[in-house]
Amino acid sequence: MISAISALLLSLTARTAATAVQPRQSGTTITVDLSKNYQTIDGFGTSQAFQRAVQISKLSEAEQRRALDILFSTTNGAGLSILRNGIGSSPDMSSDHMVSIAPKSPGSPNNPLNYAWDGSDNKQLWISQEAQHTYGVKTIYADAWSAPGYMKTNGNDANGGTLCGLSGASRCSSGDWRQAYADYLVRYVQFYREANVTITHLGFINEPELTTSYASMRFTASQAAEFIKILHPTLLKSSLPADARPKITCCDAEGWSSQSSMLGSLKPVETAGQLGLITAHAYTSQPNSPIRGTNLPVWQTEAADLQGAWTSAWYSRGGAGEGYTWANNIYTAIVNGNASAYLYWVGVQAGNTNSHMVHIGNGKVEASKRLWALGQWSRFVRPGAVRVGTSGGANLKTAGFRNVDGSVAVVVINTGVSSVKVGVKVGGGGGDGVASVKAWVTDNNYAIGALEASFDAGTGSVNVPARSMVTVVLYPGTKR
């Protein structure tokens, strides 16, 4: 399904940015301090759950490739490095339901589950294969919104209810389904491995404090810890080799504060090495400060403008769906919240809302500036990068990162109404090995467009346009 058309189309999006004619402020210098280390970055990403992957599959081959390039390409797309899949729980694929891998009840938790793997998983397997093998995405996060209905207190995968057998849950006449649900989740991981896709992170609940008309399941923090004590040994006893066992995540709470309140109950499973990652959303509270009480990495795994009508704009009035707004939202999560990953809710879909970053209309895909804002981070701040200190850059938002390959990426957001001439250097003698610089800009005119940059005596220099986002990359050795 590879098409040369995608390269031409994307080249029209990511144009080379000439220096804009704007009022200029006096120059400023940003100094990177490699001795100040903060969190390690695991990546940036999105999801195609709830049959959004099916929508991509119905496009022409050329538009399928364009959609995938826009999401995952590190040369002419956003270079996203995390894909979040939804583990299905519904008995069928009506509406946008995610079909279960065991849709029919075996009658009792003591009977083997009746697996019905279709080799598609709502087309998420195809997206995962493309992401992992075509684009080199190493992080696949599989998360369940609910257990199948026959395992729950309400007999339905939707409308809340909880897992039968948990402490404090209503008694189920069918019995205790905790081990069966753990087996179910592990089998999902195994199905993907058999299809040559490695799931790296595994979640068993989503927004556990919320009851919705679609797939949802209630869990308290103590119930989550209780289930982790079952899921972890189930993974260890499975046929999965050690390097293919995913880290268990918890709990994708609705907001940063909600997740923080769960950590006390989760501490024993963290200390025991059974919990590998803390995950939270950004709906009811924002990731504007670090989550305390854990030594694990923390990911922001779902955020979006769910209310606004579709816009592809960068900046107009500072609206909730504009790219400039999301550049700043991500900055807050990474710099103030110490998040190790940031995921926007949906990558590609149809529909007139900002819940997604790439719009399907009349059989074509259109990327919003929300996508390119995320890409200004993801394409240049690669998995394994360490956030480092920065100073200087008056009236600019700055964040520095040391990549695994030795390059140093500096994200700059100019919130002012005038362009700023900016110098970027590595201080404390750490810049001796810097040999070249490149820069890219996203604003009202450009989408990760190459920005003119100069390099002299260890300092890269760029002109950062008003209300723009620029990523400057300092390279060691020969120019990349």
GROMACS .gro file of C-alpha atoms in nm:
model
  480
    1MET     CA    1   0.000   0.000   0.000
    2ILE     CA    2   0.304   0.221  -0.028
    3SER     CA    3   0.258   0.511  -0.267
    4ALA     CA    4   0.498   0.774  -0.396
    5ILE     CA    5   0.205   1.014  -0.388
    6SER     CA    6   0.241   1.049  -0.011
    7ALA     CA    7   0.587   1.199  -0.036
    8LEU     CA    8   0.466   1.465  -0.277
    9LEU     CA    9   0.161   1.549  -0.070
   10LEU     CA   10   0.356   1.568   0.254
   11SER     CA   11   0.617   1.790   0.096
   12LEU     CA   12   0.343   2.046   0.039
   13THR     CA   13   0.271   2.039   0.414
   14ALA     CA   14   0.623   2.050   0.550
   15ARG     CA   15   0.766   2.345   0.355
   16THR     CA   16   1.094   2.522   0.406
   17ALA     CA   17   1.034   2.836   0.608
   18ALA     CA   18   1.191   3.156   0.488
   19THR     CA   19   1.267   3.422   0.746
   20ALA     CA   20   0.942   3.608   0.809
   21VAL     CA   21   0.925   3.986   0.789
   22GLN     CA   22   0.820   4.068   1.146
   23PRO     CA   23   0.910   4.315   1.417
   24ARG     CA   24   1.216   4.183   1.603
   25GLN     CA   25   1.316   4.186   1.964
   26SER     CA   26   1.680   4.196   2.065
   27GLY     CA   27   1.856   3.859   2.062
   28THR     CA   28   1.868   3.614   2.350
   29THR     CA   29   2.070   3.301   2.419
   30ILE     CA   30   1.949   2.968   2.553
   31THR     CA   31   2.213   2.765   2.734
   32VAL     CA   32   2.165   2.391   2.774
   33ASP     CA   33   2.301   2.234   3.094
   34LEU     CA   34   2.364   1.862   3.038
   35SER     CA   35   2.453   1.813   3.406
   36LYS     CA   36   2.093   1.882   3.512
   37ASN     CA   37   1.894   1.568   3.438
   38TYR     CA   38   1.521   1.522   3.482
   39GLN     CA   39   1.288   1.248   3.347
   40THR     CA   40   1.357   1.009   3.062
   41ILE     CA   41   1.119   1.052   2.770
   42ASP     CA   42   0.943   0.737   2.651
   43GLY     CA   43   0.768   0.907   2.361
   44PHE     CA   44   0.464   1.079   2.218
   45GLY     CA   45   0.166   0.912   2.061
   46THR     CA   46  -0.201   0.854   1.994
   47SER     CA   47  -0.470   0.586   1.957
   48GLN     CA   48  -0.685   0.435   1.683
   49ALA     CA   49  -0.915   0.253   1.926
   50PHE     CA   50  -1.293   0.223   1.892
   51GLN     CA   51  -1.268   0.135   1.522
   52ARG     CA   52  -1.078   0.448   1.422
   53ALA     CA   53  -0.829   0.208   1.262
   54VAL     CA   54  -1.117   0.065   1.057
   55GLN     CA   55  -1.182   0.414   0.920
   56ILE     CA   56  -0.824   0.438   0.792
   57SER     CA   57  -0.851   0.092   0.634
   58LYS     CA   58  -1.146   0.208   0.422
   59LEU     CA   59  -0.942   0.481   0.253
   60SER     CA   60  -0.765   0.433  -0.080
   61GLU     CA   61  -0.419   0.280  -0.055
   62ALA     CA   62  -0.261   0.618  -0.128
   63GLU     CA   63  -0.455   0.790   0.153
   64GLN     CA   64  -0.390   0.501   0.391
   65ARG     CA   65  -0.019   0.550   0.336
   66ARG     CA   66  -0.050   0.925   0.367
   67ALA     CA   67  -0.235   0.886   0.698
   68LEU     CA   68   0.029   0.650   0.836
   69ASP     CA   69   0.314   0.870   0.711
   70ILE     CA   70   0.157   1.175   0.875
   71LEU     CA   71   0.137   0.993   1.208
   72PHE     CA   72   0.460   0.795   1.220
   73SER     CA   73   0.719   0.910   0.965
   74THR     CA   74   1.025   1.074   1.121
   75THR     CA   75   1.117   1.246   0.794
   76ASN     CA   76   0.792   1.399   0.671
   77GLY     CA   77   0.535   1.326   0.942
   78ALA     CA   78   0.493   1.375   1.316
   79GLY     CA   79   0.721   1.083   1.403
   80LEU     CA   80   0.492   0.953   1.679
   81SER     CA   81   0.660   0.683   1.885
   82ILE     CA   82   0.376   0.534   2.095
   83LEU     CA   83   0.058   0.363   1.975
   84ARG     CA   84  -0.222   0.299   2.226
   85ASN     CA   85  -0.459   0.014   2.140
   86GLY     CA   86  -0.793  -0.067   2.295
   87ILE     CA   87  -0.845  -0.425   2.416
   88GLY     CA   88  -1.198  -0.511   2.309
   89SER     CA   89  -1.474  -0.626   2.542
   90SER     CA   90  -1.791  -0.604   2.331
   91PRO     CA   91  -1.976  -0.905   2.185
   92ASP     CA   92  -1.982  -0.751   1.835
   93MET     CA   93  -1.857  -0.461   1.620
   94SER     CA   94  -2.185  -0.270   1.602
   95SER     CA   95  -2.151   0.108   1.621
   96ASP     CA   96  -1.784   0.168   1.710
   97HIS     CA   97  -1.761  -0.119   1.960
   98MET     CA   98  -1.430  -0.300   2.005
   99VAL     CA   99  -1.509  -0.668   1.966
  100SER     CA  100  -1.387  -0.906   2.236
  101ILE     CA  101  -1.134  -1.183   2.170
  102ALA     CA  102  -1.368  -1.410   2.371
  103PRO     CA  103  -1.717  -1.274   2.305
  104LYS     CA  104  -1.918  -1.571   2.436
  105SER     CA  105  -1.928  -1.670   2.801
  106PRO     CA  106  -1.793  -2.016   2.883
  107GLY     CA  107  -2.062  -2.034   3.151
  108SER     CA  108  -1.825  -2.038   3.446
  109PRO     CA  109  -1.485  -1.889   3.532
  110ASN     CA  110  -1.368  -2.246   3.586
  111ASN     CA  111  -1.421  -2.331   3.218
  112PRO     CA  112  -1.171  -2.237   2.946
  113LEU     CA  113  -1.248  -1.914   2.763
  114ASN     CA  114  -1.382  -1.947   2.409
  115TYR     CA  115  -1.133  -1.737   2.212
  116ALA     CA  116  -1.236  -1.607   1.870
  117TRP     CA  117  -0.931  -1.420   1.741
  118ASP     CA  118  -1.007  -1.273   1.400
  119GLY     CA  119  -0.654  -1.165   1.309
  120SER     CA  120  -0.771  -0.805   1.282
  121ASP     CA  121  -0.862  -0.669   1.625
  122ASN     CA  122  -1.076  -0.393   1.480
  123LYS     CA  123  -0.789  -0.326   1.230
  124GLN     CA  124  -0.563  -0.227   1.520
  125LEU     CA  125  -0.331  -0.519   1.443
  126TRP     CA  126  -0.267  -0.380   1.095
  127ILE     CA  127  -0.192  -0.033   1.233
  128SER     CA  128   0.038  -0.189   1.493
  129GLN     CA  129   0.223  -0.393   1.231
  130GLU     CA  130   0.272  -0.084   1.018
  131ALA     CA  131   0.381   0.126   1.315
  132GLN     CA  132   0.628  -0.132   1.444
  133HIS     CA  133   0.772  -0.274   1.123
  134THR     CA  134   0.741   0.007   0.867
  135TYR     CA  135   0.808   0.305   1.092
  136GLY     CA  136   1.009   0.153   1.377
  137VAL     CA  137   0.764   0.234   1.659
  138LYS     CA  138   0.879   0.024   1.952
  139THR     CA  139   0.612   0.110   2.211
  140ILE     CA  140   0.267  -0.046   2.180
  141TYR     CA  141   0.040   0.016   2.478
  142ALA     CA  142  -0.265  -0.213   2.497
  143ASP     CA  143  -0.532  -0.094   2.738
  144ALA     CA  144  -0.873  -0.240   2.826
  145TRP     CA  145  -1.172  -0.016   2.890
  146SER     CA  146  -1.362  -0.310   3.040
  147ALA     CA  147  -1.367  -0.684   3.088
  148PRO     CA  148  -1.626  -0.876   2.883
  149GLY     CA  149  -1.973  -0.832   3.029
  150TYR     CA  150  -2.006  -1.189   3.152
  151MET     CA  151  -1.711  -1.128   3.386
  152LYS     CA  152  -1.872  -0.823   3.550
  153THR     CA  153  -2.117  -0.746   3.824
  154ASN     CA  154  -2.361  -0.576   3.585
  155GLY     CA  155  -2.338  -0.840   3.310
  156ASN     CA  156  -2.247  -0.575   3.050
  157ASP     CA  157  -1.919  -0.440   2.920
  158ALA     CA  158  -2.074  -0.091   2.925
  159ASN     CA  159  -2.238   0.115   3.200
  160GLY     CA  160  -1.978   0.061   3.470
  161GLY     CA  161  -2.001  -0.242   3.694
  162THR     CA  162  -1.683  -0.405   3.817
  163LEU     CA  163  -1.496  -0.732   3.791
  164CYS     CA  164  -1.662  -1.024   3.967
  165GLY     CA  165  -1.458  -1.150   4.262
  166LEU     CA  166  -1.291  -0.823   4.362
  167SER     CA  167  -1.304  -0.726   4.727
  168GLY     CA  168  -1.597  -0.493   4.786
  169ALA     CA  169  -1.770  -0.587   4.460
  170SER     CA  170  -2.124  -0.721   4.446
  171ARG     CA  171  -2.134  -1.098   4.458
  172CYS     CA  172  -2.172  -1.262   4.117
  173SER     CA  173  -2.372  -1.585   4.093
  174SER     CA  174  -2.135  -1.703   3.818
  175GLY     CA  175  -1.831  -1.684   4.047
  176ASP     CA  176  -1.491  -1.514   4.067
  177TRP     CA  177  -1.363  -1.399   3.726
  178ARG     CA  178  -1.040  -1.229   3.833
  179GLN     CA  179  -0.806  -1.504   3.710
  180ALA     CA  180  -1.006  -1.548   3.390
  181TYR     CA  181  -0.971  -1.177   3.316
  182ALA     CA  182  -0.594  -1.194   3.377
  183ASP     CA  183  -0.575  -1.493   3.140
  184TYR     CA  184  -0.780  -1.296   2.885
  185LEU     CA  185  -0.540  -1.001   2.889
  186VAL     CA  186  -0.232  -1.222   2.859
  187ARG     CA  187  -0.388  -1.411   2.568
  188TYR     CA  188  -0.441  -1.079   2.389
  189VAL     CA  189  -0.069  -1.007   2.420
  190GLN     CA  190   0.009  -1.355   2.291
  191PHE     CA  191  -0.217  -1.314   1.986
  192TYR     CA  192  -0.023  -1.001   1.893
  193ARG     CA  193   0.310  -1.174   1.945
  194GLU     CA  194   0.199  -1.455   1.716
  195ALA     CA  195   0.132  -1.184   1.456
  196ASN     CA  196   0.487  -1.047   1.504
  197VAL     CA  197   0.391  -0.745   1.713
  198THR     CA  198   0.532  -0.693   2.061
  199ILE     CA  199   0.304  -0.523   2.313
  200THR     CA  200   0.527  -0.339   2.557
  201HIS     CA  201   0.272  -0.207   2.808
  202LEU     CA  202  -0.053  -0.359   2.933
  203GLY     CA  203  -0.340  -0.182   3.107
  204PHE     CA  204  -0.654  -0.343   3.250
  205ILE     CA  205  -0.873  -0.038   3.324
  206ASN     CA  206  -0.948   0.303   3.179
  207GLU     CA  207  -1.095   0.596   3.375
  208PRO     CA  208  -1.199   0.361   3.657
  209GLU     CA  209  -1.388   0.635   3.842
  210LEU     CA  210  -1.625   0.691   3.546
  211THR     CA  211  -1.940   0.510   3.431
  212THR     CA  212  -2.023   0.556   3.062
  213SER     CA  213  -2.272   0.420   2.807
  214TYR     CA  214  -1.981   0.260   2.619
  215ALA     CA  215  -1.721   0.014   2.749
  216SER     CA  216  -1.639   0.108   3.109
  217MET     CA  217  -1.556  -0.062   3.437
  218ARG     CA  218  -1.527   0.075   3.789
  219PHE     CA  219  -1.223   0.000   4.005
  220THR     CA  220  -1.099   0.150   4.329
  221ALA     CA  221  -0.726   0.190   4.385
  222SER     CA  222  -0.721  -0.100   4.631
  223GLN     CA  223  -0.908  -0.320   4.382
  224ALA     CA  224  -0.654  -0.227   4.115
  225ALA     CA  225  -0.370  -0.334   4.344
  226GLU     CA  226  -0.557  -0.656   4.420
  227PHE     CA  227  -0.590  -0.740   4.051
  228ILE     CA  228  -0.227  -0.651   3.972
  229LYS     CA  229  -0.127  -0.920   4.223
  230ILE     CA  230  -0.310  -1.169   3.999
  231LEU     CA  231  -0.215  -1.029   3.658
  232HIS     CA  232   0.159  -1.006   3.725
  233PRO     CA  233   0.215  -1.373   3.815
  234THR     CA  234  -0.009  -1.470   3.525
  235LEU     CA  235   0.230  -1.290   3.291
  236LEU     CA  236   0.528  -1.459   3.456
  237LYS     CA  237   0.372  -1.806   3.417
  238SER     CA  238   0.275  -1.750   3.053
  239SER     CA  239   0.468  -1.869   2.750
  240LEU     CA  240   0.584  -1.512   2.681
  241PRO     CA  241   0.964  -1.483   2.697
  242ALA     CA  242   1.100  -1.238   2.952
  243ASP     CA  243   1.180  -0.974   2.691
  244ALA     CA  244   0.824  -0.992   2.552
  245ARG     CA  245   0.636  -0.950   2.878
  246PRO     CA  246   0.470  -0.609   2.888
  247LYS     CA  247   0.493  -0.375   3.183
  248ILE     CA  248   0.167  -0.349   3.376
  249THR     CA  249   0.023   0.004   3.382
  250CYS     CA  250  -0.232   0.171   3.606
  251CYS     CA  251  -0.480   0.333   3.602
  252ASP     CA  252  -0.558   0.586   3.322
  253ALA     CA  253  -0.763   0.794   3.565
  254GLU     CA  254  -0.965   1.085   3.424
  255GLY     CA  255  -0.726   1.345   3.559
  256TRP     CA  256  -0.380   1.397   3.702
  257SER     CA  257  -0.513   1.457   4.055
  258SER     CA  258  -0.739   1.151   4.046
  259GLN     CA  259  -0.447   0.931   3.955
  260SER     CA  260  -0.232   1.087   4.225
  261SER     CA  261  -0.493   0.996   4.487
  262MET     CA  262  -0.464   0.628   4.392
  263LEU     CA  263  -0.091   0.596   4.452
  264GLY     CA  264  -0.105   0.513   4.822
  265SER     CA  265  -0.296   0.192   4.755
  266LEU     CA  266  -0.072   0.108   4.460
  267LYS     CA  267   0.254   0.149   4.651
  268PRO     CA  268   0.278  -0.216   4.766
  269VAL     CA  269   0.257  -0.351   4.409
  270GLU     CA  270   0.504  -0.087   4.293
  271THR     CA  271   0.748  -0.185   4.569
  272ALA     CA  272   0.702  -0.553   4.477
  273GLY     CA  273   0.801  -0.480   4.117
  274GLN     CA  274   0.458  -0.581   3.985
  275LEU     CA  275   0.353  -0.238   3.858
  276GLY     CA  276   0.570  -0.084   3.587
  277LEU     CA  277   0.411   0.249   3.491
  278ILE     CA  278   0.167   0.514   3.615
  279THR     CA  279  -0.081   0.645   3.356
  280ALA     CA  280  -0.325   0.936   3.378
  281HIS     CA  281  -0.545   1.150   3.157
  282ALA     CA  282  -0.581   1.527   3.143
  283TYR     CA  283  -0.957   1.586   3.146
  284THR     CA  284  -1.065   1.658   3.504
  285SER     CA  285  -0.726   1.796   3.610
  286GLN     CA  286  -0.418   1.897   3.415
  287PRO     CA  287  -0.061   1.761   3.441
  288ASN     CA  288   0.076   2.093   3.562
  289SER     CA  289   0.287   1.955   3.848
  290PRO     CA  290   0.463   1.622   3.912
  291ILE     CA  291   0.265   1.330   4.049
  292ARG     CA  292   0.425   1.257   4.385
  293GLY     CA  293   0.438   0.931   4.574
  294THR     CA  294   0.584   0.708   4.306
  295ASN     CA  295   0.927   0.629   4.166
  296LEU     CA  296   0.778   0.502   3.840
  297PRO     CA  297   0.758   0.697   3.515
  298VAL     CA  298   0.427   0.876   3.461
  299TRP     CA  299   0.258   0.904   3.123
  300GLN     CA  300  -0.021   1.139   3.017
  301THR     CA  301  -0.213   0.887   2.805
  302GLU     CA  302  -0.522   1.074   2.688
  303ALA     CA  303  -0.605   1.437   2.626
  304ALA     CA  304  -0.812   1.614   2.362
  305ASP     CA  305  -1.044   1.903   2.290
  306LEU     CA  306  -1.363   1.696   2.300
  307GLN     CA  307  -1.608   1.983   2.261
  308GLY     CA  308  -1.476   2.202   1.982
  309ALA     CA  309  -1.573   2.179   1.615
  310TRP     CA  310  -1.294   2.059   1.386
  311THR     CA  311  -1.019   2.311   1.323
  312SER     CA  312  -0.680   2.265   1.162
  313ALA     CA  313  -0.558   2.609   1.273
  314TRP     CA  314  -0.237   2.692   1.457
  315TYR     CA  315  -0.342   3.020   1.617
  316SER     CA  316  -0.644   3.244   1.581
  317ARG     CA  317  -0.782   3.340   1.921
  318GLY     CA  318  -0.610   3.086   2.143
  319GLY     CA  319  -0.895   2.839   2.107
  320ALA     CA  320  -0.902   2.500   2.281
  321GLY     CA  321  -0.844   2.311   1.957
  322GLU     CA  322  -0.566   2.523   1.809
  323GLY     CA  323  -0.217   2.383   1.760
  324TYR     CA  324  -0.053   2.664   1.955
  325THR     CA  325  -0.272   2.576   2.256
  326TRP     CA  326  -0.159   2.215   2.238
  327ALA     CA  327   0.207   2.306   2.201
  328ASN     CA  328   0.172   2.483   2.534
  329ASN     CA  329  -0.034   2.201   2.691
  330ILE     CA  330   0.236   1.948   2.607
  331TYR     CA  331   0.507   2.182   2.734
  332THR     CA  332   0.327   2.207   3.068
  333ALA     CA  333   0.298   1.829   3.100
  334ILE     CA  334   0.661   1.760   3.009
  335VAL     CA  335   0.831   2.049   3.192
  336ASN     CA  336   0.599   2.121   3.485
  337GLY     CA  337   0.438   1.779   3.521
  338ASN     CA  338   0.752   1.570   3.453
  339ALA     CA  339   0.550   1.344   3.222
  340SER     CA  340   0.759   1.084   3.042
  341ALA     CA  341   0.509   1.052   2.757
  342TYR     CA  342   0.222   1.250   2.607
  343LEU     CA  343  -0.060   1.102   2.401
  344TYR     CA  344  -0.342   1.280   2.219
  345TRP     CA  345  -0.667   1.081   2.221
  346VAL     CA  346  -0.726   0.991   1.852
  347GLY     CA  347  -0.491   1.015   1.558
  348VAL     CA  348  -0.706   0.983   1.245
  349GLN     CA  349  -1.086   0.973   1.209
  350ALA     CA  350  -1.390   1.126   1.042
  351GLY     CA  351  -1.625   1.358   1.226
  352ASN     CA  352  -1.645   1.728   1.293
  353THR     CA  353  -1.469   1.745   1.629
  354ASN     CA  354  -1.121   1.810   1.766
  355SER     CA  355  -1.108   1.475   1.943
  356HIS     CA  356  -0.868   1.371   1.667
  357MET     CA  357  -0.562   1.529   1.505
  358VAL     CA  358  -0.605   1.417   1.142
  359HIS     CA  359  -0.942   1.453   0.970
  360ILE     CA  360  -1.097   1.218   0.716
  361GLY     CA  361  -1.326   1.396   0.471
  362ASN     CA  362  -1.435   1.295   0.120
  363GLY     CA  363  -1.186   1.011   0.122
  364LYS     CA  364  -0.889   1.239   0.199
  365VAL     CA  365  -0.690   1.309   0.514
  366GLU     CA  366  -0.608   1.653   0.650
  367ALA     CA  367  -0.363   1.709   0.936
  368SER     CA  368  -0.435   1.973   1.197
  369LYS     CA  369  -0.173   2.189   1.360
  370ARG     CA  370  -0.242   1.994   1.682
  371LEU     CA  371  -0.070   1.703   1.509
  372TRP     CA  372   0.225   1.916   1.399
  373ALA     CA  373   0.258   2.064   1.749
  374LEU     CA  374   0.290   1.711   1.887
  375GLY     CA  375   0.531   1.631   1.605
  376GLN     CA  376   0.760   1.922   1.698
  377TRP     CA  377   0.826   1.720   2.012
  378SER     CA  378   0.804   1.365   1.885
  379ARG     CA  379   1.013   1.391   1.570
  380PHE     CA  380   1.313   1.536   1.747
  381VAL     CA  381   1.280   1.425   2.111
  382ARG     CA  382   1.316   1.053   2.061
  383PRO     CA  383   1.247   0.764   2.302
  384GLY     CA  384   1.521   0.741   2.562
  385ALA     CA  385   1.598   1.113   2.554
  386VAL     CA  386   1.665   1.273   2.892
  387ARG     CA  387   1.525   1.614   2.972
  388VAL     CA  388   1.808   1.847   3.073
  389GLY     CA  389   1.834   2.197   3.210
  390THR     CA  390   1.801   2.516   3.010
  391SER     CA  391   1.853   2.879   3.107
  392GLY     CA  392   1.819   3.211   2.932
  393GLY     CA  393   1.572   3.275   2.656
  394ALA     CA  394   1.383   3.557   2.824
  395ASN     CA  395   1.009   3.556   2.746
  396LEU     CA  396   1.038   3.217   2.575
  397LYS     CA  397   0.930   2.871   2.691
  398THR     CA  398   1.226   2.635   2.651
  399ALA     CA  399   1.294   2.267   2.714
  400GLY     CA  400   1.615   2.076   2.642
  401PHE     CA  401   1.672   1.705   2.577
  402ARG     CA  402   1.978   1.486   2.524
  403ASN     CA  403   1.893   1.214   2.274
  404VAL     CA  404   2.044   0.867   2.279
  405ASP     CA  405   2.235   0.941   1.957
  406GLY     CA  406   2.413   1.235   2.124
  407SER     CA  407   2.211   1.511   1.959
  408VAL     CA  408   2.057   1.782   2.177
  409ALA     CA  409   1.704   1.898   2.097
  410VAL     CA  410   1.577   2.229   2.231
  411VAL     CA  411   1.208   2.311   2.205
  412VAL     CA  412   1.128   2.683   2.198
  413ILE     CA  413   0.778   2.833   2.215
  414ASN     CA  414   0.756   3.205   2.147
  415THR     CA  415   0.441   3.331   2.319
  416GLY     CA  416   0.507   3.691   2.216
  417VAL     CA  417   0.382   3.897   1.923
  418SER     CA  418   0.731   3.968   1.784
  419SER     CA  419   0.996   3.740   1.642
  420VAL     CA  420   1.306   3.673   1.850
  421LYS     CA  421   1.662   3.604   1.736
  422VAL     CA  422   1.777   3.312   1.949
  423GLY     CA  423   2.116   3.157   2.007
  424VAL     CA  424   2.132   2.799   2.140
  425LYS     CA  425   2.445   2.649   2.292
  426VAL     CA  426   2.553   2.375   2.529
  427GLY     CA  427   2.724   2.524   2.834
  428GLY     CA  428   2.990   2.399   3.074
  429GLY     CA  429   3.218   2.267   2.803
  430GLY     CA  430   2.952   2.022   2.689
  431GLY     CA  431   2.926   2.193   2.353
  432ASP     CA  432   3.277   2.108   2.241
  433GLY     CA  433   3.150   1.818   2.033
  434VAL     CA  434   2.865   2.009   1.864
  435ALA     CA  435   2.934   2.040   1.494
  436SER     CA  436   2.610   2.151   1.329
  437VAL     CA  437   2.256   2.274   1.382
  438LYS     CA  438   1.918   2.235   1.219
  439ALA     CA  439   1.583   2.386   1.310
  440TRP     CA  440   1.215   2.336   1.228
  441VAL     CA  441   0.911   2.559   1.285
  442THR     CA  442   0.534   2.524   1.314
  443ASP     CA  443   0.312   2.832   1.307
  444ASN     CA  444   0.026   2.970   1.097
  445ASN     CA  445   0.234   2.928   0.781
  446TYR     CA  446   0.443   2.615   0.832
  447ALA     CA  447   0.406   2.257   0.954
  448ILE     CA  448   0.742   2.134   1.083
  449GLY     CA  449   0.902   2.340   0.807
  450ALA     CA  450   1.280   2.363   0.789
  451LEU     CA  451   1.391   2.695   0.939
  452GLU     CA  452   1.704   2.879   0.835
  453ALA     CA  453   1.973   2.831   1.100
  454SER     CA  454   2.339   2.926   1.128
  455PHE     CA  455   2.618   2.780   1.338
  456ASP     CA  456   2.928   2.953   1.466
  457ALA     CA  457   3.166   2.887   1.755
  458GLY     CA  458   2.942   2.624   1.913
  459THR     CA  459   2.622   2.830   1.899
  460GLY     CA  460   2.326   2.771   1.670
  461SER     CA  461   2.126   3.078   1.575
  462VAL     CA  462   1.767   3.098   1.451
  463ASN     CA  463   1.492   3.355   1.422
  464VAL     CA  464   1.187   3.232   1.615
  465PRO     CA  465   0.867   3.383   1.469
  466ALA     CA  466   0.595   3.531   1.687
  467ARG     CA  467   0.354   3.276   1.838
  468SER     CA  468   0.547   2.987   1.693
  469MET     CA  469   0.707   2.664   1.805
  470VAL     CA  470   1.063   2.589   1.697
  471THR     CA  471   1.275   2.283   1.764
  472VAL     CA  472   1.651   2.336   1.735
  473VAL     CA  473   1.873   2.028   1.714
  474LEU     CA  474   2.246   2.047   1.783
  475TYR     CA  475   2.432   1.755   1.627
  476PRO     CA  476   2.769   1.609   1.723
  477GLY     CA  477   3.019   1.510   1.458
  478THR     CA  478   2.922   1.547   1.096
  479LYS     CA  479   2.601   1.721   0.997
  480ARG     CA  480   2.293   1.495   0.994
   0.00000   0.00000   0.00000
